[in-house]
Amino acid sequence: MNQHKSYFVQSLAIFAISIVAFIGFKSFLPKKIFSENTTNSKNVVIDSLLLEAIEEENAAEEGDTLSNQPITFTAVDGITFPDETFSDYKGFQHLVQFYEKLYQLETTHQGNVRIAYFGDSMTDGDMIVQDFRTNFQNQFGGQGVGFVNITSESAASRNSIKHEFSTNWKTQSYLNVKKPRSPFGVNGHVFFANDTAHVEWVKYQASKLKNLTELYNPTLFYGKSTNKSGKIALKVGADTIYKKLSPNKLVNTLVIGNTSKSLKVDFVKADSIPIYGFNFDDGKGVHVDNFSNRGNSGLPISTFNTEVMRQFQDKLGYDLIVLHYGTNVLNYGSLNYSWYEKRMKRVVNHLKECFPGVAILVISTADKSTKYDLEMKTDSAVVPLTLAQKKYAVQSEAAYVNLYTLMGGDGSMVKWVEDAPASANKDYTHFNFRGAKRISSLIYNQIYGGYEQFKKLRANRKVAKPVVKKDSVTVKKDSVHAE
């Protein structure tokens, strides 16, 4: 009996000592223990350029000069937005030409506006972009889902189009291939029908969502090849129609047929021909292409072939490029994101070479929560990353949306997850469909607010009268109000 009592006393003493030791050492333990992200790390894709950048860059902290001076703008077409400070920077000035296209569309009901929306897993499955597209099309017109890949990892979860494909396509992505067999398309991918023993196919079916109930003017985009025997086959009623592929240019198009509810295309003897995807739009109003990739930091865009992109631009005609990244950059390296700021500035400059005259809009990372002292709080990397994103936007003359502050700032992700009904997932990082709709409205409302301001500035702008010559003397007439 005494022996059992002795063991009990010893155990109790050990337990007490353990508690005292834990309390004593608690102050030395890291506050950030672990997140509640249940994602399997084996399935997380991180682009190769991000990993290289982190390995190579050991950037020192740089002095902050942007926050200490006003940001002034140069007039575009006689329009100048008011000066801004770094803290409240939105950069609507850099959207003037995009806004002018919207204005012409709104007032004349002619022409079209096209937006390329590049993103990561936040926009996977057309999340956010789907509602962003709807907002624009409801306001300015336009029908069609836009550009769609040949294959997609998120096809099963996408509601804006039903997308199926054979499993024998060979795919190369700018996330993990530096030197593709043929240049990447504007979607960052290139697909090959190289299985000569089996036919590769792709099938699309329109959704029941507003503005997306038809596959409008289906058009195939493909690249250059020495293969002159390739063709596609499609069923029209009981007949099979063949159309020849002519891969003579860096970017080629082939109108498949009339607008329809569904489309299935077989690729016959098309091996070695780079295939990019299909475009579906009615040619009027606003069209938004979703180019999302899980694991993308935005850096792979720097691998775009300039000439290929310019040929895509000739055919698609983008007016705005959106860069919505950040999820895959958080918590890589230190809290100094100057390396990312510097490299993304290069990305924006490269895009301006690829798509001359096209406006750029940078959307920051959203809030993300991580567990600190057993409580979910805003991750310490969020604010430093949003500042780096704002800096490269300012320096490269791009517009900027601070998604972190729009959704509520510090601690907002916890509310989006835990307030009923939930607007975000339990990983405290990604939004559900309800949250994606809210986010798209926040982004759209900021852009549209700038457009409303643009229309007021446009109505009151002053433009110079034409210069006339009189008796060999140049006379410049006074400025007048336009319209």
Coordinates of C-alpha atoms in Angstrom, one line a residue:
M1 CA 0.0 0.0 0.0
N2 CA 2.8 2.4 1.0
Q3 CA 4.6 1.6 -2.2
H4 CA 1.5 2.5 -4.3
K5 CA 1.2 5.7 -2.3
S6 CA 4.9 6.5 -3.0
Y7 CA 4.3 6.0 -6.7
F8 CA 1.3 8.3 -6.6
V9 CA 3.3 11.0 -4.8
Q10 CA 6.2 10.8 -7.3
S11 CA 3.8 11.0 -10.2
L12 CA 2.1 14.0 -8.7
A13 CA 5.4 15.7 -8.1
I14 CA 6.5 15.1 -11.7
F15 CA 3.2 16.5 -13.0
A16 CA 3.6 19.6 -10.8
I17 CA 7.2 20.1 -12.0
S18 CA 6.1 19.8 -15.6
I19 CA 3.5 22.5 -15.2
V20 CA 6.0 24.8 -13.6
A21 CA 8.5 24.1 -16.4
F22 CA 5.9 24.8 -19.1
I23 CA 5.0 28.1 -17.5
G24 CA 8.7 29.0 -17.2
F25 CA 9.5 28.1 -20.8
K26 CA 6.3 29.4 -22.4
S27 CA 7.8 32.9 -22.9
F28 CA 10.6 31.4 -25.0
L29 CA 8.3 29.3 -27.3
P30 CA 7.2 30.7 -30.6
K31 CA 3.8 32.5 -30.5
K32 CA 2.8 31.1 -33.9
I33 CA 2.2 27.4 -33.2
F34 CA 0.3 26.1 -36.2
S35 CA -2.5 27.0 -38.5
E36 CA -5.8 25.2 -38.9
N37 CA -5.2 24.7 -42.5
T38 CA -6.0 21.0 -43.2
T39 CA -4.8 21.1 -46.8
N40 CA -2.6 18.2 -47.7
S41 CA 0.9 19.7 -48.4
K42 CA 1.5 17.1 -51.1
N43 CA -1.2 18.7 -53.1
V44 CA 0.0 22.3 -52.7
V45 CA 1.7 23.6 -55.9
I46 CA 4.2 26.4 -55.7
D47 CA 5.6 27.8 -58.9
S48 CA 9.2 27.2 -59.6
L49 CA 10.1 30.9 -60.0
L50 CA 8.8 31.7 -56.5
L51 CA 11.1 29.1 -55.0
E52 CA 14.0 30.3 -57.0
A53 CA 13.4 33.9 -56.0
I54 CA 13.3 33.0 -52.3
E55 CA 16.6 31.0 -52.6
E56 CA 18.4 33.7 -54.5
E57 CA 17.2 36.8 -52.9
N58 CA 18.5 38.0 -49.6
A59 CA 17.2 41.5 -49.8
A60 CA 18.1 44.0 -47.1
E61 CA 15.4 46.3 -45.7
E62 CA 15.0 49.4 -47.9
G63 CA 14.1 52.8 -46.8
D64 CA 10.4 53.8 -47.1
T65 CA 10.2 56.9 -49.3
L66 CA 6.8 56.4 -50.9
S67 CA 4.8 57.0 -47.8
N68 CA 6.4 60.4 -47.2
Q69 CA 5.5 62.2 -50.4
P70 CA 2.3 62.8 -52.4
I71 CA 1.6 60.8 -55.5
T72 CA 0.8 63.1 -58.4
F73 CA -0.5 62.1 -61.8
T74 CA 0.1 63.2 -65.4
A75 CA -3.0 64.1 -67.4
V76 CA -4.3 61.5 -69.9
D77 CA -6.6 62.8 -72.6
G78 CA -7.1 66.0 -70.5
I79 CA -8.1 64.1 -67.4
T80 CA -6.2 64.2 -64.1
F81 CA -7.3 62.5 -60.9
P82 CA -6.5 64.3 -57.6
D83 CA -3.2 63.6 -55.9
E84 CA -3.1 60.7 -53.5
T85 CA -1.1 59.6 -50.5
F86 CA 0.6 56.2 -50.4
S87 CA -1.8 55.0 -47.6
D88 CA -4.9 55.7 -49.6
Y89 CA -3.5 54.9 -53.1
K90 CA -5.9 53.5 -55.7
G91 CA -4.4 54.8 -58.9
F92 CA -7.6 55.4 -60.9
Q93 CA -5.5 57.7 -63.1
H94 CA -3.9 54.6 -64.7
L95 CA -7.3 53.3 -65.7
V96 CA -8.3 56.4 -67.7
Q97 CA -8.1 54.7 -71.1
F98 CA -9.9 51.7 -69.8
Y99 CA -12.6 53.9 -68.4
E100 CA -12.9 55.7 -71.7
K101 CA -13.6 52.4 -73.4
L102 CA -16.3 51.7 -70.8
Y103 CA -17.7 55.2 -71.4
Q104 CA -17.9 54.7 -75.2
L105 CA -19.6 51.3 -74.6
E106 CA -22.1 52.8 -72.2
T107 CA -23.0 55.8 -74.3
T108 CA -22.9 54.4 -77.8
H109 CA -23.7 50.7 -77.0
Q110 CA -21.1 49.7 -79.6
G111 CA -17.7 48.0 -79.4
N112 CA -16.5 45.8 -76.6
V113 CA -14.1 45.8 -73.6
R114 CA -12.0 42.8 -72.6
I115 CA -10.4 42.0 -69.3
A116 CA -7.7 39.4 -68.5
Y117 CA -8.0 38.3 -64.9
F118 CA -4.8 36.5 -63.7
G119 CA -4.9 34.9 -60.3
D120 CA -4.1 32.0 -58.0
S121 CA -6.3 29.5 -56.0
M122 CA -8.5 32.4 -54.9
T123 CA -9.9 32.5 -58.4
D124 CA -9.8 28.8 -59.0
G125 CA -12.9 27.4 -60.6
D126 CA -13.9 30.9 -61.7
M127 CA -14.4 31.9 -58.1
I128 CA -14.6 35.7 -57.7
V129 CA -14.1 36.2 -61.5
Q130 CA -17.5 34.6 -62.3
D131 CA -19.3 37.3 -60.3
F132 CA -16.9 40.0 -61.4
R133 CA -17.8 39.1 -65.0
T134 CA -21.5 39.2 -64.2
N135 CA -21.2 42.6 -62.5
F136 CA -19.7 44.1 -65.7
Q137 CA -22.0 42.3 -68.1
N138 CA -25.1 43.4 -66.2
Q139 CA -24.0 47.0 -66.3
F140 CA -22.4 47.3 -69.7
G141 CA -23.7 44.3 -71.7
G142 CA -21.9 41.3 -73.1
Q143 CA -22.5 37.6 -73.1
G144 CA -20.1 34.6 -72.9
V145 CA -17.6 33.0 -70.5
G146 CA -14.6 34.1 -72.5
F147 CA -11.4 32.1 -72.9
V148 CA -11.3 28.5 -71.6
N149 CA -8.4 26.1 -71.4
I150 CA -8.3 22.7 -73.1
T151 CA -7.8 20.9 -69.7
S152 CA -8.2 22.3 -66.2
E153 CA -7.6 21.1 -62.7
S154 CA -10.7 23.0 -61.5
A155 CA -13.1 21.9 -64.3
A156 CA -15.2 19.8 -61.9
S157 CA -15.8 22.7 -59.5
R158 CA -16.5 25.4 -62.1
N159 CA -20.2 26.6 -62.4
S160 CA -19.8 29.1 -65.3
I161 CA -19.2 26.3 -67.9
K162 CA -19.3 22.5 -67.9
H163 CA -15.9 21.3 -69.1
E164 CA -14.8 17.8 -69.9
F165 CA -11.7 16.4 -71.7
S166 CA -9.9 13.2 -72.5
T167 CA -7.1 12.2 -70.1
N168 CA -4.4 11.8 -72.8
W169 CA -3.6 15.5 -73.4
K170 CA 0.0 16.5 -72.8
T171 CA 0.1 19.7 -70.8
Q172 CA 2.9 22.2 -70.1
S173 CA 2.4 25.0 -67.6
Y174 CA 4.4 28.1 -66.8
L175 CA 4.3 27.2 -63.2
N176 CA 6.9 24.4 -63.6
V177 CA 8.2 24.5 -67.1
K178 CA 10.8 27.2 -68.1
K179 CA 11.3 26.2 -71.7
P180 CA 8.2 24.7 -73.2
R181 CA 8.2 22.9 -76.5
S182 CA 6.1 25.8 -77.9
P183 CA 5.5 29.2 -76.3
F184 CA 2.8 29.4 -73.6
G185 CA -0.5 30.9 -74.5
V186 CA -2.0 33.9 -72.8
N187 CA -3.4 31.4 -70.2
G188 CA 0.1 30.3 -69.2
H189 CA -0.4 26.8 -70.8
V190 CA 0.2 24.9 -74.0
F191 CA -1.5 21.6 -74.8
F192 CA -0.5 18.9 -77.2
A193 CA -2.5 16.1 -78.8
N194 CA 0.5 13.8 -79.0
D195 CA -1.2 10.4 -78.3
T196 CA -1.4 9.2 -81.9
A197 CA -3.0 5.9 -80.8
H198 CA -6.1 7.6 -79.3
V199 CA -8.0 10.7 -80.2
E200 CA -7.8 13.6 -77.8
W201 CA -11.1 15.4 -77.3
V202 CA -12.6 18.3 -75.3
K203 CA -16.2 19.1 -74.6
Y204 CA -17.9 22.2 -73.3
Q205 CA -21.5 22.9 -72.3
A206 CA -23.0 26.2 -71.4
S207 CA -24.2 26.9 -67.9
K208 CA -27.6 28.1 -66.8
L209 CA -26.1 31.3 -65.3
K210 CA -27.2 34.7 -66.6
N211 CA -25.2 35.8 -69.7
L212 CA -23.6 32.3 -70.0
T213 CA -26.4 30.2 -71.4
E214 CA -24.8 29.8 -74.8
L215 CA -21.3 29.0 -76.2
Y216 CA -21.1 32.1 -78.3
N217 CA -19.0 32.1 -81.5
P218 CA -16.7 29.2 -80.4
T219 CA -13.2 29.9 -81.7
L220 CA -10.1 27.7 -81.3
F221 CA -6.7 29.2 -80.6
Y222 CA -3.6 27.3 -81.6
G223 CA 0.1 27.9 -82.4
K224 CA 2.7 27.3 -85.0
S225 CA 3.9 23.9 -86.2
T226 CA 5.3 22.1 -89.2
N227 CA 2.4 19.6 -89.1
K228 CA 0.1 20.4 -91.9
S229 CA -2.1 17.3 -91.6
G230 CA -3.9 18.2 -88.4
K231 CA -7.6 18.7 -88.3
I232 CA -10.6 18.8 -85.9
A233 CA -13.8 16.9 -86.1
L234 CA -17.1 17.9 -84.6
K235 CA -20.6 16.5 -84.7
V236 CA -23.4 18.5 -86.2
G237 CA -26.6 16.5 -86.0
A238 CA -25.9 13.2 -87.6
D239 CA -23.0 14.5 -89.6
T240 CA -19.3 14.7 -88.7
I241 CA -17.6 17.9 -90.0
Y242 CA -13.9 18.2 -90.4
K243 CA -12.0 21.4 -90.3
K244 CA -8.3 21.7 -91.3
L245 CA -5.8 23.3 -88.9
S246 CA -3.3 25.7 -90.5
P247 CA -0.6 26.3 -88.0
N248 CA 1.3 28.9 -89.9
K249 CA 1.5 31.8 -87.4
L250 CA 2.5 32.0 -83.8
V251 CA -1.1 32.4 -82.9
N252 CA -3.9 31.0 -85.2
T253 CA -7.7 31.0 -84.8
L254 CA -10.4 28.8 -86.2
V255 CA -14.1 29.6 -85.9
I256 CA -15.6 26.3 -85.0
G257 CA -19.3 26.9 -85.8
N258 CA -22.4 28.7 -84.8
T259 CA -23.4 29.6 -81.2
S260 CA -24.7 26.5 -79.5
K261 CA -25.4 25.0 -76.1
S262 CA -22.7 22.4 -76.2
L263 CA -19.6 21.5 -78.3
K264 CA -17.4 18.4 -78.5
V265 CA -14.2 18.6 -80.6
D266 CA -11.9 15.7 -81.6
F267 CA -8.3 16.5 -82.6
V268 CA -7.2 14.3 -85.5
K269 CA -3.5 13.9 -86.5
A270 CA -2.8 17.1 -84.6
D271 CA 0.3 15.9 -82.8
S272 CA 3.0 18.6 -82.3
I273 CA 0.5 21.4 -82.9
P274 CA 0.4 23.7 -79.8
I275 CA -3.2 24.1 -78.7
Y276 CA -4.2 26.9 -76.4
G277 CA -8.0 26.8 -75.8
F278 CA -11.4 28.1 -76.9
N279 CA -12.9 31.5 -76.7
F280 CA -16.7 32.0 -76.3
D281 CA -18.1 35.6 -76.5
D282 CA -20.7 37.5 -78.4
G283 CA -18.4 40.3 -79.5
K284 CA -20.3 43.0 -77.7
G285 CA -20.1 44.5 -74.2
V286 CA -17.6 43.3 -71.6
H287 CA -15.8 40.0 -71.6
V288 CA -13.6 38.6 -68.8
D289 CA -11.1 35.8 -69.2
N290 CA -10.2 33.9 -66.0
F291 CA -6.5 32.7 -66.1
S292 CA -6.2 31.2 -62.6
N293 CA -3.5 28.7 -61.5
R294 CA -3.2 27.1 -58.1
G295 CA 0.1 27.8 -56.5
N296 CA 0.9 30.8 -58.7
S297 CA 2.8 33.8 -57.3
G298 CA 2.4 35.9 -60.4
L299 CA 6.2 35.6 -61.2
P300 CA 5.7 33.0 -64.0
I301 CA 4.1 35.7 -66.2
S302 CA 7.6 37.0 -66.8
T303 CA 8.2 33.9 -69.0
F304 CA 5.6 35.1 -71.6
N305 CA 6.9 35.4 -75.1
T306 CA 6.4 39.0 -76.1
E307 CA 5.6 38.4 -79.8
V308 CA 3.2 35.6 -79.0
M309 CA 1.4 37.8 -76.5
R310 CA 1.1 40.6 -79.0
Q311 CA -0.5 38.3 -81.5
F312 CA -3.0 37.2 -78.8
Q313 CA -3.6 40.9 -78.2
D314 CA -4.3 41.5 -81.9
K315 CA -7.0 38.9 -81.8
L316 CA -8.5 39.4 -78.3
G317 CA -7.9 43.1 -77.7
Y318 CA -7.4 43.4 -73.9
D319 CA -8.2 46.8 -72.2
L320 CA -7.4 45.8 -68.6
I321 CA -5.2 43.2 -67.0
V322 CA -5.9 42.2 -63.4
L323 CA -3.2 40.6 -61.2
H324 CA -4.7 39.0 -58.2
Y325 CA -2.0 37.2 -56.2
G326 CA -0.5 36.8 -52.8
T327 CA -1.9 33.6 -51.2
N328 CA 1.1 31.6 -52.2
V329 CA 3.6 34.3 -51.3
L330 CA 2.6 34.6 -47.6
N331 CA 5.1 33.1 -45.1
Y332 CA 7.9 32.4 -47.6
G333 CA 11.1 33.9 -46.3
S334 CA 11.1 36.8 -43.8
L335 CA 8.5 39.5 -43.5
N336 CA 10.6 41.6 -45.9
Y337 CA 8.9 41.3 -49.3
S338 CA 11.1 43.7 -51.2
W339 CA 12.3 40.8 -53.3
Y340 CA 8.7 40.2 -54.4
E341 CA 8.1 43.9 -54.9
K342 CA 11.1 44.1 -57.2
R343 CA 10.3 41.0 -59.3
M344 CA 6.6 41.8 -59.7
K345 CA 7.5 45.3 -60.9
R346 CA 9.4 43.5 -63.7
V347 CA 6.3 41.4 -64.4
V348 CA 4.2 44.5 -64.8
N349 CA 6.8 46.1 -67.1
H350 CA 6.9 42.9 -69.1
L351 CA 3.1 42.8 -69.5
K352 CA 3.3 46.4 -70.8
E353 CA 5.7 45.2 -73.5
C354 CA 3.5 42.2 -74.3
F355 CA 0.2 44.2 -74.3
P356 CA 1.1 47.8 -75.2
G357 CA -1.3 50.4 -73.8
V358 CA -3.3 48.0 -71.7
A359 CA -4.1 49.2 -68.1
I360 CA -2.9 47.1 -65.2
L361 CA -4.8 46.6 -61.9
V362 CA -3.1 45.0 -58.9
I363 CA -5.3 43.3 -56.2
S364 CA -3.6 42.6 -52.9
T365 CA -3.7 39.5 -50.8
A366 CA -6.8 39.1 -48.7
D367 CA -6.7 38.6 -45.0
K368 CA -5.5 35.2 -43.7
S369 CA -5.6 33.9 -40.2
T370 CA -3.1 31.8 -38.3
K371 CA -3.1 30.5 -34.8
Y372 CA -1.1 32.6 -32.2
D373 CA -1.3 31.7 -28.5
L374 CA -4.1 29.3 -29.3
E375 CA -6.2 32.0 -31.0
M376 CA -6.8 32.7 -34.7
K377 CA -5.5 36.1 -35.7
T378 CA -4.4 37.9 -38.9
D379 CA -1.1 36.4 -40.1
S380 CA 1.8 38.6 -39.4
A381 CA 2.9 38.4 -43.1
V382 CA -0.4 39.9 -44.5
V383 CA 0.2 43.6 -44.0
P384 CA 3.9 43.6 -45.1
L385 CA 2.9 41.8 -48.3
T386 CA 0.0 44.2 -49.1
L387 CA 2.5 47.1 -48.7
A388 CA 5.0 45.4 -51.1
Q389 CA 2.1 44.9 -53.6
K390 CA 1.1 48.5 -53.3
K391 CA 4.7 49.7 -53.8
Y392 CA 5.1 47.8 -57.0
A393 CA 1.7 49.1 -58.2
V394 CA 2.7 52.7 -57.5
Q395 CA 6.2 52.3 -59.1
S396 CA 4.9 50.6 -62.2
E397 CA 1.9 53.0 -62.7
A398 CA -0.8 50.4 -62.0
A399 CA -4.1 50.8 -60.2
Y400 CA -4.4 49.1 -56.8
V401 CA -7.1 47.4 -54.7
N402 CA -6.3 46.7 -51.1
L403 CA -8.4 43.6 -50.6
Y404 CA -7.2 43.2 -47.0
T405 CA -8.7 46.5 -45.9
L406 CA -11.8 46.2 -48.1
M407 CA -12.8 43.0 -46.4
G408 CA -12.4 44.6 -43.0
G409 CA -8.7 44.6 -42.2
D410 CA -7.2 43.1 -39.0
G411 CA -9.1 40.0 -37.9
S412 CA -11.6 40.1 -40.7
M413 CA -10.9 36.6 -42.0
V414 CA -11.9 35.1 -38.6
K415 CA -15.3 36.9 -38.9
W416 CA -15.8 35.8 -42.5
V417 CA -15.2 32.2 -41.3
E418 CA -17.0 32.2 -38.0
D419 CA -19.9 34.6 -38.5
A420 CA -23.1 32.8 -39.8
P421 CA -23.6 32.3 -42.6
A422 CA -19.9 31.7 -43.2
S423 CA -18.2 33.5 -46.2
A424 CA -14.9 31.7 -46.0
N425 CA -13.6 28.2 -45.5
K426 CA -12.1 26.6 -42.3
D427 CA -8.6 27.0 -43.7
Y428 CA -9.0 30.7 -42.9
T429 CA -7.5 31.5 -46.3
H430 CA -10.0 30.8 -49.1
F431 CA -13.5 32.1 -49.6
N432 CA -16.6 29.9 -50.3
F433 CA -19.1 30.8 -53.0
R434 CA -20.9 33.3 -50.8
G435 CA -17.7 35.0 -49.8
A436 CA -16.4 35.0 -53.4
K437 CA -19.5 36.9 -54.5
R438 CA -18.9 39.5 -51.7
I439 CA -15.3 39.9 -52.7
S440 CA -16.1 40.4 -56.4
S441 CA -18.6 43.1 -55.4
L442 CA -16.0 44.9 -53.3
I443 CA -13.5 44.8 -56.1
Y444 CA -16.1 45.8 -58.8
N445 CA -17.5 48.6 -56.6
Q446 CA -14.0 50.2 -56.2
I447 CA -13.4 50.1 -59.9
Y448 CA -16.9 51.4 -60.7
G449 CA -16.4 54.2 -58.1
G450 CA -13.4 55.3 -60.1
Y451 CA -15.4 55.2 -63.3
E452 CA -18.1 57.5 -61.8
Q453 CA -15.3 59.9 -60.8
F454 CA -13.8 59.6 -64.3
K455 CA -17.1 60.6 -65.9
K456 CA -17.2 63.8 -63.7
L457 CA -13.7 64.7 -64.6
R458 CA -14.3 63.9 -68.2
A459 CA -17.3 66.3 -68.3
N460 CA -15.2 69.1 -66.9
R461 CA -12.0 68.5 -68.6
K462 CA -10.2 71.1 -70.7
V463 CA -8.7 70.2 -74.0
A464 CA -6.5 72.3 -76.2
K465 CA -8.0 73.7 -79.4
P466 CA -6.3 72.9 -82.6
V467 CA -3.2 74.9 -83.5
V468 CA -3.8 77.1 -86.5
K469 CA -1.3 79.1 -88.6
K470 CA -2.0 82.7 -89.6
D471 CA 0.4 84.7 -91.7
S472 CA 3.2 82.2 -90.8
V473 CA 2.6 82.9 -87.1
T474 CA 1.6 79.9 -85.0
V475 CA -1.5 80.7 -82.9
K476 CA -2.7 78.4 -80.2
K477 CA -6.3 78.9 -79.2
D478 CA -7.3 79.0 -75.6
S479 CA -8.4 75.9 -73.8
V480 CA -12.1 75.2 -73.7
H481 CA -14.3 72.9 -71.9
A482 CA -15.0 69.7 -73.7
E483 CA -18.6 68.6 -74.3

